[in-house]
Amino acid sequence: MIREIEDKDVPSLFPVRIVTRENRMSMEELASIGITVESMRAAIQGSHKGWLAEEDGKVVGFAMGDYDAGELTVIALLPEFEGKGIGKSLLNNVEQWVHSTGCKSIWLTTDMDTSLRAYGFYIKHGWEDFKIEHGLRYMMKKFG
């Protein structure tokens, strides 16, 4: 089941984020870049919105976007749930929401390595490279 992230859900997102197959980050690494339970709660009270996927009451994936920036800020999925269409559904929710806010495109940053699964996932869903900067690959998807 996919549903919108609520304030009470935020702590249950971190166990997913720290075990993703690619771009895995520890709680300490996330905190060092300002990503904490408190900062995520504040974000969803502001310009961010997200969706989570649950199975048997357990969060198995989530994605969030920021309409102020027009950015897909995160998409994370437990490795054992990859390849089931969950990531695609989460991505679509964020894309549709950002588009509905009036944004003409959405962007994200990802790893430079094009052999990673994430890069192929974004390409498959209509995203394109638009710049390389500070060791990151920036990708964009234009709407209609």
Short mmCIF file of N, CA, C and O in Angstrom, two decimals:
data_model
loop_
_atom_site.label_atom_id
_atom_site.label_comp_id
_atom_site.label_asym_id
_atom_site.label_seq_id
_atom_site.Cartn_x
_atom_site.Cartn_y
_atom_site.Cartn_z
N MET A 1 0.84 -1.18 0.00
CA MET A 1 0.00 0.00 0.00
C MET A 1 0.89 1.25 0.00
O MET A 1 1.86 1.32 0.73
N ILE A 2 0.54 2.20 -0.83
CA ILE A 2 1.28 3.46 -0.87
C ILE A 2 0.37 4.56 -0.34
O ILE A 2 -0.80 4.64 -0.72
N ARG A 3 0.92 5.38 0.54
CA ARG A 3 0.16 6.48 1.11
C ARG A 3 1.09 7.64 1.44
O ARG A 3 2.32 7.48 1.49
N GLU A 4 0.48 8.80 1.66
CA GLU A 4 1.26 9.99 1.99
C GLU A 4 1.93 9.84 3.35
O GLU A 4 1.34 9.28 4.29
N ILE A 5 3.14 10.36 3.46
CA ILE A 5 3.88 10.33 4.72
C ILE A 5 3.25 11.33 5.68
O ILE A 5 2.97 12.48 5.31
N GLU A 6 3.05 10.88 6.90
CA GLU A 6 2.54 11.74 7.98
C GLU A 6 3.66 11.94 9.00
O GLU A 6 4.63 11.18 9.04
N ASP A 7 3.49 12.93 9.84
CA ASP A 7 4.48 13.25 10.87
C ASP A 7 4.88 12.01 11.67
O ASP A 7 6.06 11.77 11.91
N LYS A 8 3.91 11.21 12.06
CA LYS A 8 4.18 10.02 12.89
C LYS A 8 5.03 8.97 12.17
O LYS A 8 5.64 8.12 12.81
N ASP A 9 5.07 9.02 10.85
CA ASP A 9 5.81 8.04 10.05
C ASP A 9 7.30 8.32 9.97
O ASP A 9 8.08 7.41 9.64
N VAL A 10 7.71 9.54 10.22
CA VAL A 10 9.09 9.95 9.94
C VAL A 10 10.14 9.04 10.58
O VAL A 10 11.07 8.62 9.89
N PRO A 11 10.04 8.67 11.86
CA PRO A 11 11.08 7.79 12.41
C PRO A 11 11.19 6.45 11.68
O PRO A 11 12.29 5.89 11.59
N SER A 12 10.10 5.95 11.12
CA SER A 12 10.13 4.65 10.45
C SER A 12 10.75 4.71 9.05
O SER A 12 10.95 3.67 8.42
N LEU A 13 11.08 5.91 8.57
CA LEU A 13 11.73 6.04 7.27
C LEU A 13 13.23 5.74 7.35
O LEU A 13 13.82 5.23 6.40
N PHE A 14 13.83 6.06 8.48
CA PHE A 14 15.27 5.94 8.61
C PHE A 14 15.79 4.51 8.51
O PHE A 14 16.83 4.28 7.88
N PRO A 15 15.11 3.50 9.08
CA PRO A 15 15.60 2.13 8.90
C PRO A 15 15.65 1.70 7.43
O PRO A 15 16.46 0.85 7.06
N VAL A 16 14.82 2.30 6.60
CA VAL A 16 14.86 2.01 5.16
C VAL A 16 16.05 2.73 4.53
O VAL A 16 16.84 2.15 3.78
N ARG A 17 16.19 4.00 4.86
CA ARG A 17 17.23 4.83 4.24
C ARG A 17 18.64 4.32 4.50
O ARG A 17 19.51 4.41 3.65
N ILE A 18 18.86 3.75 5.68
CA ILE A 18 20.23 3.34 6.04
C ILE A 18 20.63 1.97 5.50
O ILE A 18 21.78 1.58 5.65
N VAL A 19 19.69 1.25 4.85
CA VAL A 19 20.04 -0.07 4.30
C VAL A 19 19.83 -0.17 2.80
O VAL A 19 19.89 -1.26 2.23
N THR A 20 19.59 0.95 2.13
CA THR A 20 19.41 0.89 0.69
C THR A 20 20.66 0.31 0.03
O THR A 20 21.76 0.42 0.56
N ARG A 21 20.46 -0.31 -1.11
CA ARG A 21 21.58 -0.95 -1.80
C ARG A 21 22.60 0.09 -2.29
O ARG A 21 23.80 -0.12 -2.19
N GLU A 22 22.13 1.17 -2.84
CA GLU A 22 23.02 2.21 -3.36
C GLU A 22 22.81 3.49 -2.56
O GLU A 22 21.74 3.76 -2.06
N ASN A 23 23.86 4.27 -2.46
CA ASN A 23 23.83 5.54 -1.73
C ASN A 23 23.43 5.36 -0.27
O ASN A 23 22.73 6.17 0.32
N ARG A 24 23.88 4.27 0.31
CA ARG A 24 23.60 3.97 1.72
C ARG A 24 24.33 4.97 2.60
O ARG A 24 25.49 5.30 2.35
N MET A 25 23.63 5.47 3.62
CA MET A 25 24.23 6.39 4.58
C MET A 25 23.79 6.01 5.98
O MET A 25 22.64 5.66 6.19
N SER A 26 24.71 6.10 6.92
CA SER A 26 24.40 5.80 8.32
C SER A 26 23.61 6.96 8.93
O SER A 26 23.55 8.06 8.36
N MET A 27 23.05 6.73 10.09
CA MET A 27 22.35 7.79 10.80
C MET A 27 23.30 8.97 11.06
O MET A 27 22.90 10.12 10.95
N GLU A 28 24.53 8.67 11.38
CA GLU A 28 25.52 9.72 11.66
C GLU A 28 25.82 10.52 10.40
O GLU A 28 25.93 11.75 10.45
N GLU A 29 25.96 9.83 9.27
CA GLU A 29 26.23 10.54 8.00
C GLU A 29 25.04 11.41 7.62
O GLU A 29 25.22 12.54 7.16
N LEU A 30 23.84 10.88 7.79
CA LEU A 30 22.64 11.67 7.48
C LEU A 30 22.59 12.91 8.37
O LEU A 30 22.35 14.02 7.89
N ALA A 31 22.83 12.72 9.67
CA ALA A 31 22.81 13.85 10.60
C ALA A 31 23.86 14.89 10.24
O ALA A 31 23.62 16.10 10.36
N SER A 32 25.02 14.44 9.74
CA SER A 32 26.09 15.38 9.40
C SER A 32 25.72 16.29 8.24
O SER A 32 26.31 17.36 8.07
N ILE A 33 24.73 15.88 7.43
CA ILE A 33 24.26 16.74 6.34
C ILE A 33 22.87 17.32 6.64
O ILE A 33 22.18 17.80 5.76
N GLY A 34 22.51 17.26 7.93
CA GLY A 34 21.28 17.91 8.38
C GLY A 34 20.01 17.11 8.24
O GLY A 34 18.91 17.66 8.37
N ILE A 35 20.13 15.81 7.98
CA ILE A 35 18.94 14.98 7.84
C ILE A 35 18.71 14.21 9.13
O ILE A 35 19.45 13.26 9.43
N THR A 36 17.72 14.64 9.88
CA THR A 36 17.35 14.03 11.15
C THR A 36 15.84 13.86 11.19
O THR A 36 15.13 14.39 10.32
N VAL A 37 15.36 13.15 12.18
CA VAL A 37 13.91 13.02 12.35
C VAL A 37 13.28 14.40 12.45
O VAL A 37 12.28 14.70 11.79
N GLU A 38 13.90 15.27 13.22
CA GLU A 38 13.36 16.62 13.41
C GLU A 38 13.35 17.42 12.12
O GLU A 38 12.38 18.10 11.81
N SER A 39 14.45 17.34 11.35
CA SER A 39 14.51 18.13 10.11
C SER A 39 13.52 17.61 9.08
O SER A 39 12.93 18.38 8.32
N MET A 40 13.32 16.29 9.05
CA MET A 40 12.35 15.73 8.10
C MET A 40 10.92 16.08 8.51
O MET A 40 10.08 16.34 7.65
N ARG A 41 10.66 16.08 9.79
CA ARG A 41 9.33 16.50 10.26
C ARG A 41 9.07 17.95 9.87
O ARG A 41 7.99 18.30 9.41
N ALA A 42 10.06 18.79 10.06
CA ALA A 42 9.92 20.20 9.68
C ALA A 42 9.72 20.34 8.18
O ALA A 42 8.91 21.16 7.72
N ALA A 43 10.43 19.54 7.39
CA ALA A 43 10.34 19.62 5.94
C ALA A 43 8.92 19.30 5.45
O ALA A 43 8.39 20.01 4.59
N ILE A 44 8.30 18.25 6.02
CA ILE A 44 6.96 17.90 5.54
C ILE A 44 5.89 18.84 6.07
O ILE A 44 4.76 18.81 5.59
N GLN A 45 6.27 19.70 6.98
CA GLN A 45 5.35 20.76 7.41
C GLN A 45 5.53 21.99 6.51
O GLN A 45 4.73 22.93 6.58
N GLY A 46 6.57 21.97 5.69
CA GLY A 46 6.88 23.08 4.80
C GLY A 46 6.64 22.72 3.35
O GLY A 46 5.55 22.31 2.97
N SER A 47 7.70 22.81 2.55
CA SER A 47 7.57 22.64 1.10
C SER A 47 7.78 21.21 0.61
O SER A 47 7.76 20.97 -0.58
N HIS A 48 8.00 20.28 1.52
CA HIS A 48 8.22 18.88 1.15
C HIS A 48 6.94 18.06 1.34
O HIS A 48 6.12 18.36 2.19
N LYS A 49 6.86 17.01 0.54
CA LYS A 49 5.79 16.04 0.68
C LYS A 49 6.36 14.71 0.25
O LYS A 49 7.25 14.65 -0.60
N GLY A 50 5.84 13.64 0.83
CA GLY A 50 6.36 12.33 0.47
C GLY A 50 5.33 11.24 0.57
O GLY A 50 4.24 11.44 1.12
N TRP A 51 5.70 10.10 0.04
CA TRP A 51 4.86 8.91 0.05
C TRP A 51 5.69 7.75 0.54
O TRP A 51 6.90 7.70 0.33
N LEU A 52 5.02 6.81 1.21
CA LEU A 52 5.70 5.61 1.65
C LEU A 52 4.94 4.38 1.16
O LEU A 52 3.75 4.46 0.87
N ALA A 53 5.66 3.30 1.06
CA ALA A 53 5.09 2.00 0.71
C ALA A 53 5.18 1.12 1.94
O ALA A 53 6.24 1.07 2.59
N GLU A 54 4.08 0.46 2.27
CA GLU A 54 4.03 -0.43 3.43
C GLU A 54 3.67 -1.84 3.00
O GLU A 54 2.91 -2.02 2.05
N GLU A 55 4.22 -2.78 3.71
CA GLU A 55 3.80 -4.17 3.56
C GLU A 55 3.68 -4.74 4.97
O GLU A 55 4.64 -4.67 5.75
N ASP A 56 2.52 -5.26 5.29
CA ASP A 56 2.24 -5.80 6.63
C ASP A 56 2.58 -4.78 7.72
O ASP A 56 3.16 -5.14 8.76
N GLY A 57 2.24 -3.51 7.48
CA GLY A 57 2.46 -2.46 8.46
C GLY A 57 3.89 -1.98 8.58
O GLY A 57 4.19 -1.13 9.42
N LYS A 58 4.78 -2.48 7.75
CA LYS A 58 6.20 -2.10 7.79
C LYS A 58 6.53 -1.24 6.58
O LYS A 58 6.16 -1.56 5.46
N VAL A 59 7.24 -0.14 6.81
CA VAL A 59 7.68 0.72 5.70
C VAL A 59 8.76 -0.01 4.92
O VAL A 59 9.77 -0.45 5.49
N VAL A 60 8.55 -0.15 3.61
CA VAL A 60 9.52 -0.84 2.76
C VAL A 60 10.16 0.10 1.74
O VAL A 60 11.12 -0.26 1.08
N GLY A 61 9.63 1.32 1.63
CA GLY A 61 10.19 2.30 0.71
C GLY A 61 9.52 3.64 0.89
O GLY A 61 8.42 3.72 1.47
N PHE A 62 10.18 4.69 0.42
CA PHE A 62 9.58 6.02 0.48
C PHE A 62 10.27 6.94 -0.52
O PHE A 62 11.38 6.66 -0.97
N ALA A 63 9.58 8.02 -0.85
CA ALA A 63 10.14 9.05 -1.73
C ALA A 63 9.58 10.38 -1.28
O ALA A 63 8.44 10.47 -0.81
N MET A 64 10.40 11.43 -1.43
CA MET A 64 9.98 12.78 -1.06
C MET A 64 10.44 13.78 -2.10
O MET A 64 11.45 13.58 -2.77
N GLY A 65 9.69 14.86 -2.19
CA GLY A 65 10.05 15.95 -3.08
C GLY A 65 9.88 17.29 -2.39
O GLY A 65 9.23 17.39 -1.34
N ASP A 66 10.45 18.30 -2.99
CA ASP A 66 10.39 19.67 -2.48
C ASP A 66 9.90 20.57 -3.62
O ASP A 66 10.60 20.75 -4.61
N TYR A 67 8.68 21.13 -3.46
CA TYR A 67 8.14 21.94 -4.56
C TYR A 67 8.83 23.29 -4.66
O TYR A 67 8.88 23.86 -5.75
N ASP A 68 9.39 23.81 -3.57
CA ASP A 68 10.10 25.09 -3.66
C ASP A 68 11.29 24.96 -4.60
O ASP A 68 11.57 25.85 -5.40
N ALA A 69 11.99 23.86 -4.49
CA ALA A 69 13.18 23.63 -5.32
C ALA A 69 12.86 22.87 -6.60
O ALA A 69 13.68 22.80 -7.50
N GLY A 70 11.68 22.24 -6.67
CA GLY A 70 11.35 21.39 -7.81
C GLY A 70 12.22 20.15 -7.84
O GLY A 70 12.61 19.68 -8.90
N GLU A 71 12.51 19.60 -6.66
CA GLU A 71 13.50 18.53 -6.53
C GLU A 71 12.90 17.24 -5.98
O GLU A 71 12.09 17.27 -5.06
N LEU A 72 13.34 16.12 -6.53
CA LEU A 72 13.13 14.82 -5.91
C LEU A 72 14.26 14.71 -4.89
O LEU A 72 15.42 14.60 -5.26
N THR A 73 13.93 14.78 -3.61
CA THR A 73 14.98 14.84 -2.60
C THR A 73 15.48 13.48 -2.16
O THR A 73 16.64 13.34 -1.78
N VAL A 74 14.60 12.46 -2.21
CA VAL A 74 15.03 11.12 -1.80
C VAL A 74 14.06 10.09 -2.34
O VAL A 74 12.86 10.34 -2.46
N ILE A 75 14.61 8.95 -2.69
CA ILE A 75 13.82 7.76 -2.95
C ILE A 75 14.65 6.61 -2.38
O ILE A 75 15.86 6.52 -2.64
N ALA A 76 14.02 5.79 -1.55
CA ALA A 76 14.73 4.71 -0.87
C ALA A 76 13.81 3.50 -0.79
O ALA A 76 12.61 3.63 -0.56
N LEU A 77 14.40 2.34 -0.97
CA LEU A 77 13.64 1.10 -0.98
C LEU A 77 14.48 0.00 -0.35
O LEU A 77 15.69 -0.07 -0.59
N LEU A 78 13.85 -0.82 0.48
CA LEU A 78 14.56 -1.98 1.00
C LEU A 78 14.98 -2.86 -0.17
O LEU A 78 14.18 -3.08 -1.09
N PRO A 79 16.21 -3.36 -0.17
CA PRO A 79 16.70 -4.15 -1.32
C PRO A 79 15.79 -5.31 -1.71
O PRO A 79 15.61 -5.57 -2.90
N GLU A 80 15.19 -5.97 -0.75
CA GLU A 80 14.34 -7.12 -1.08
C GLU A 80 13.02 -6.74 -1.74
O GLU A 80 12.28 -7.60 -2.21
N PHE A 81 12.73 -5.44 -1.84
CA PHE A 81 11.51 -4.99 -2.49
C PHE A 81 11.78 -4.34 -3.84
O PHE A 81 10.86 -3.82 -4.49
N GLU A 82 13.02 -4.36 -4.30
CA GLU A 82 13.36 -3.82 -5.61
C GLU A 82 12.75 -4.70 -6.70
O GLU A 82 12.56 -5.90 -6.51
N GLY A 83 12.45 -4.10 -7.83
CA GLY A 83 11.96 -4.86 -8.98
C GLY A 83 10.49 -5.23 -8.92
O GLY A 83 10.04 -6.04 -9.72
N LYS A 84 9.74 -4.65 -7.99
CA LYS A 84 8.32 -4.97 -7.84
C LYS A 84 7.40 -3.82 -8.24
O LYS A 84 6.21 -3.88 -8.01
N GLY A 85 7.98 -2.74 -8.78
CA GLY A 85 7.17 -1.60 -9.20
C GLY A 85 6.91 -0.59 -8.10
O GLY A 85 6.27 0.44 -8.34
N ILE A 86 7.42 -0.84 -6.91
CA ILE A 86 7.18 0.08 -5.79
C ILE A 86 7.93 1.39 -6.01
O ILE A 86 7.36 2.47 -5.83
N GLY A 87 9.18 1.31 -6.41
CA GLY A 87 9.96 2.52 -6.66
C GLY A 87 9.33 3.38 -7.73
O GLY A 87 9.25 4.60 -7.61
N LYS A 88 8.84 2.75 -8.79
CA LYS A 88 8.17 3.47 -9.87
C LYS A 88 6.93 4.20 -9.35
O LYS A 88 6.71 5.37 -9.67
N SER A 89 6.14 3.54 -8.52
CA SER A 89 4.94 4.17 -7.97
C SER A 89 5.29 5.34 -7.07
O SER A 89 4.66 6.40 -7.13
N LEU A 90 6.30 5.16 -6.23
CA LEU A 90 6.73 6.25 -5.35
C LEU A 90 7.23 7.44 -6.17
O LEU A 90 6.87 8.59 -5.91
N LEU A 91 8.06 7.15 -7.17
CA LEU A 91 8.59 8.19 -8.05
C LEU A 91 7.45 8.94 -8.75
O LEU A 91 7.44 10.17 -8.79
N ASN A 92 6.49 8.20 -9.28
CA ASN A 92 5.36 8.83 -9.97
C ASN A 92 4.58 9.76 -9.05
O ASN A 92 4.15 10.83 -9.48
N ASN A 93 4.38 9.37 -7.80
CA ASN A 93 3.66 10.22 -6.87
C ASN A 93 4.37 11.55 -6.67
O ASN A 93 3.74 12.62 -6.69
N VAL A 94 5.68 11.50 -6.47
CA VAL A 94 6.43 12.74 -6.27
C VAL A 94 6.41 13.58 -7.54
O VAL A 94 6.17 14.79 -7.49
N GLU A 95 6.64 12.96 -8.70
CA GLU A 95 6.64 13.70 -9.96
C GLU A 95 5.29 14.39 -10.18
O GLU A 95 5.25 15.59 -10.52
N GLN A 96 4.21 13.67 -10.00
CA GLN A 96 2.87 14.24 -10.22
C GLN A 96 2.59 15.38 -9.25
O GLN A 96 2.02 16.40 -9.64
N TRP A 97 2.98 15.21 -8.01
CA TRP A 97 2.75 16.27 -7.02
C TRP A 97 3.55 17.53 -7.35
O TRP A 97 3.01 18.63 -7.36
N VAL A 98 4.86 17.35 -7.64
CA VAL A 98 5.68 18.53 -7.98
C VAL A 98 5.11 19.23 -9.21
O VAL A 98 5.00 20.45 -9.25
N HIS A 99 4.70 18.46 -10.22
CA HIS A 99 4.10 19.04 -11.41
C HIS A 99 2.82 19.80 -11.06
O HIS A 99 2.58 20.91 -11.56
N SER A 100 2.01 19.25 -10.16
CA SER A 100 0.73 19.89 -9.79
C SER A 100 0.93 21.21 -9.06
O SER A 100 0.01 22.03 -9.01
N THR A 101 2.13 21.45 -8.53
CA THR A 101 2.40 22.71 -7.84
C THR A 101 2.80 23.82 -8.81
O THR A 101 3.05 24.95 -8.39
N GLY A 102 2.89 23.48 -10.09
CA GLY A 102 3.22 24.47 -11.10
C GLY A 102 4.63 24.37 -11.65
O GLY A 102 5.00 25.12 -12.57
N CYS A 103 5.41 23.45 -11.14
CA CYS A 103 6.78 23.27 -11.65
C CYS A 103 6.72 22.69 -13.07
O CYS A 103 5.90 21.83 -13.36
N LYS A 104 7.59 23.16 -13.92
CA LYS A 104 7.67 22.69 -15.31
C LYS A 104 8.62 21.51 -15.48
O LYS A 104 8.66 20.88 -16.53
N SER A 105 9.40 21.25 -14.42
CA SER A 105 10.35 20.14 -14.45
C SER A 105 10.67 19.75 -13.00
O SER A 105 10.31 20.46 -12.06
N ILE A 106 11.36 18.63 -12.87
CA ILE A 106 11.82 18.16 -11.57
C ILE A 106 13.27 17.72 -11.74
O ILE A 106 13.64 17.25 -12.82
N TRP A 107 14.09 17.88 -10.72
CA TRP A 107 15.49 17.51 -10.82
C TRP A 107 15.91 16.69 -9.59
O TRP A 107 15.20 16.66 -8.58
N LEU A 108 17.07 16.06 -9.71
CA LEU A 108 17.65 15.29 -8.62
C LEU A 108 19.15 15.24 -8.79
O LEU A 108 19.67 15.57 -9.86
N THR A 109 19.84 14.82 -7.73
CA THR A 109 21.27 14.52 -7.85
C THR A 109 21.44 13.03 -7.59
O THR A 109 20.70 12.43 -6.80
N THR A 110 22.41 12.46 -8.27
CA THR A 110 22.71 11.04 -8.09
C THR A 110 24.20 10.83 -8.29
O THR A 110 24.94 11.77 -8.63
N ASP A 111 24.64 9.62 -8.10
CA ASP A 111 26.04 9.26 -8.23
C ASP A 111 26.53 9.44 -9.66
O ASP A 111 25.75 9.34 -10.61
N MET A 112 27.79 9.66 -9.80
CA MET A 112 28.41 9.81 -11.12
C MET A 112 28.44 8.50 -11.91
O MET A 112 28.48 8.50 -13.12
N ASP A 113 28.41 7.37 -11.22
CA ASP A 113 28.58 6.06 -11.82
C ASP A 113 27.31 5.63 -12.56
O ASP A 113 26.30 5.30 -11.96
N THR A 114 27.38 5.62 -13.88
CA THR A 114 26.21 5.26 -14.70
C THR A 114 25.92 3.76 -14.70
O THR A 114 24.89 3.34 -15.22
N SER A 115 26.81 2.96 -14.11
CA SER A 115 26.54 1.51 -14.04
C SER A 115 25.66 1.17 -12.84
O SER A 115 25.18 0.04 -12.74
N LEU A 116 25.42 2.13 -11.96
CA LEU A 116 24.57 1.87 -10.80
C LEU A 116 23.11 1.73 -11.23
O LEU A 116 22.66 2.33 -12.20
N ARG A 117 22.39 0.93 -10.49
CA ARG A 117 20.98 0.65 -10.78
C ARG A 117 20.14 1.93 -10.82
O ARG A 117 19.24 2.07 -11.64
N ALA A 118 20.41 2.86 -9.91
CA ALA A 118 19.63 4.09 -9.82
C ALA A 118 19.64 4.86 -11.14
O ALA A 118 18.61 5.35 -11.58
N TYR A 119 20.81 4.95 -11.76
CA TYR A 119 20.91 5.71 -13.01
C TYR A 119 20.00 5.11 -14.07
O TYR A 119 19.24 5.82 -14.73
N GLY A 120 20.05 3.81 -14.24
CA GLY A 120 19.19 3.14 -15.21
C GLY A 120 17.71 3.32 -14.88
O GLY A 120 16.88 3.48 -15.78
N PHE A 121 17.38 3.31 -13.60
CA PHE A 121 16.00 3.52 -13.15
C PHE A 121 15.50 4.89 -13.60
O PHE A 121 14.42 5.02 -14.17
N TYR A 122 16.30 5.92 -13.36
CA TYR A 122 15.87 7.27 -13.74
C TYR A 122 15.76 7.41 -15.26
O TYR A 122 14.79 7.98 -15.76
N ILE A 123 16.73 6.90 -15.99
CA ILE A 123 16.69 6.96 -17.46
C ILE A 123 15.43 6.27 -17.97
O ILE A 123 14.70 6.80 -18.83
N LYS A 124 15.14 5.09 -17.44
CA LYS A 124 13.96 4.33 -17.85
C LYS A 124 12.66 5.11 -17.64
O LYS A 124 11.70 4.94 -18.38
N HIS A 125 12.66 5.99 -16.65
CA HIS A 125 11.45 6.74 -16.32
C HIS A 125 11.48 8.18 -16.84
O HIS A 125 10.77 9.05 -16.33
N GLY A 126 12.28 8.41 -17.87
CA GLY A 126 12.22 9.67 -18.59
C GLY A 126 13.12 10.79 -18.10
O GLY A 126 13.00 11.92 -18.57
N TRP A 127 14.02 10.50 -17.19
CA TRP A 127 14.95 11.51 -16.69
C TRP A 127 16.15 11.60 -17.63
O TRP A 127 16.51 10.62 -18.28
N GLU A 128 16.77 12.79 -17.68
CA GLU A 128 17.94 13.02 -18.52
C GLU A 128 19.03 13.73 -17.73
O GLU A 128 18.73 14.52 -16.82
N ASP A 129 20.27 13.46 -18.10
CA ASP A 129 21.39 14.20 -17.51
C ASP A 129 21.29 15.67 -17.91
O ASP A 129 20.92 15.98 -19.04
N PHE A 130 21.61 16.58 -16.97
CA PHE A 130 21.71 17.96 -17.41
C PHE A 130 22.96 18.67 -16.94
O PHE A 130 23.35 19.68 -17.51
N LYS A 131 23.68 18.13 -15.95
CA LYS A 131 25.00 18.68 -15.64
C LYS A 131 25.71 17.76 -14.66
O LYS A 131 25.10 16.95 -13.96
N ILE A 132 27.02 17.92 -14.63
CA ILE A 132 27.90 17.25 -13.67
C ILE A 132 28.57 18.39 -12.90
O ILE A 132 29.14 19.29 -13.52
N GLU A 133 28.47 18.33 -11.58
CA GLU A 133 29.03 19.42 -10.79
C GLU A 133 29.36 18.92 -9.39
O GLU A 133 28.55 18.21 -8.78
N HIS A 134 30.54 19.28 -8.89
CA HIS A 134 30.96 18.92 -7.53
C HIS A 134 30.84 17.42 -7.26
O HIS A 134 30.43 17.00 -6.18
N GLY A 135 31.19 16.62 -8.25
CA GLY A 135 31.18 15.18 -8.10
C GLY A 135 29.80 14.54 -8.09
O GLY A 135 29.65 13.38 -7.70
N LEU A 136 28.79 15.27 -8.52
CA LEU A 136 27.43 14.75 -8.58
C LEU A 136 26.88 14.85 -10.00
O LEU A 136 27.22 15.76 -10.74
N ARG A 137 26.01 13.93 -10.32
CA ARG A 137 25.29 13.94 -11.58
C ARG A 137 23.92 14.56 -11.31
O ARG A 137 23.21 14.11 -10.42
N TYR A 138 23.57 15.58 -12.05
CA TYR A 138 22.25 16.21 -11.95
C TYR A 138 21.40 15.71 -13.09
O TYR A 138 21.84 15.71 -14.25
N MET A 139 20.20 15.27 -12.76
CA MET A 139 19.26 14.77 -13.77
C MET A 139 17.96 15.56 -13.67
O MET A 139 17.63 16.09 -12.60
N MET A 140 17.25 15.62 -14.79
CA MET A 140 16.01 16.40 -14.84
C MET A 140 14.97 15.66 -15.66
O MET A 140 15.30 14.91 -16.59
N LYS A 141 13.74 15.91 -15.31
CA LYS A 141 12.61 15.41 -16.11
C LYS A 141 11.68 16.58 -16.33
O LYS A 141 11.24 17.23 -15.37
N LYS A 142 11.41 16.87 -17.60
CA LYS A 142 10.52 17.97 -17.94
C LYS A 142 9.09 17.44 -18.03
O LYS A 142 8.87 16.31 -18.46
N PHE A 143 8.13 18.26 -17.61
CA PHE A 143 6.73 17.87 -17.66
C PHE A 143 6.07 18.40 -18.91
O PHE A 143 6.27 19.54 -19.29
N GLY A 144 5.28 17.53 -19.54
CA GLY A 144 4.42 17.78 -20.67
C GLY A 144 4.77 18.83 -21.59
O GLY A 144 4.23 19.33 -22.43
#
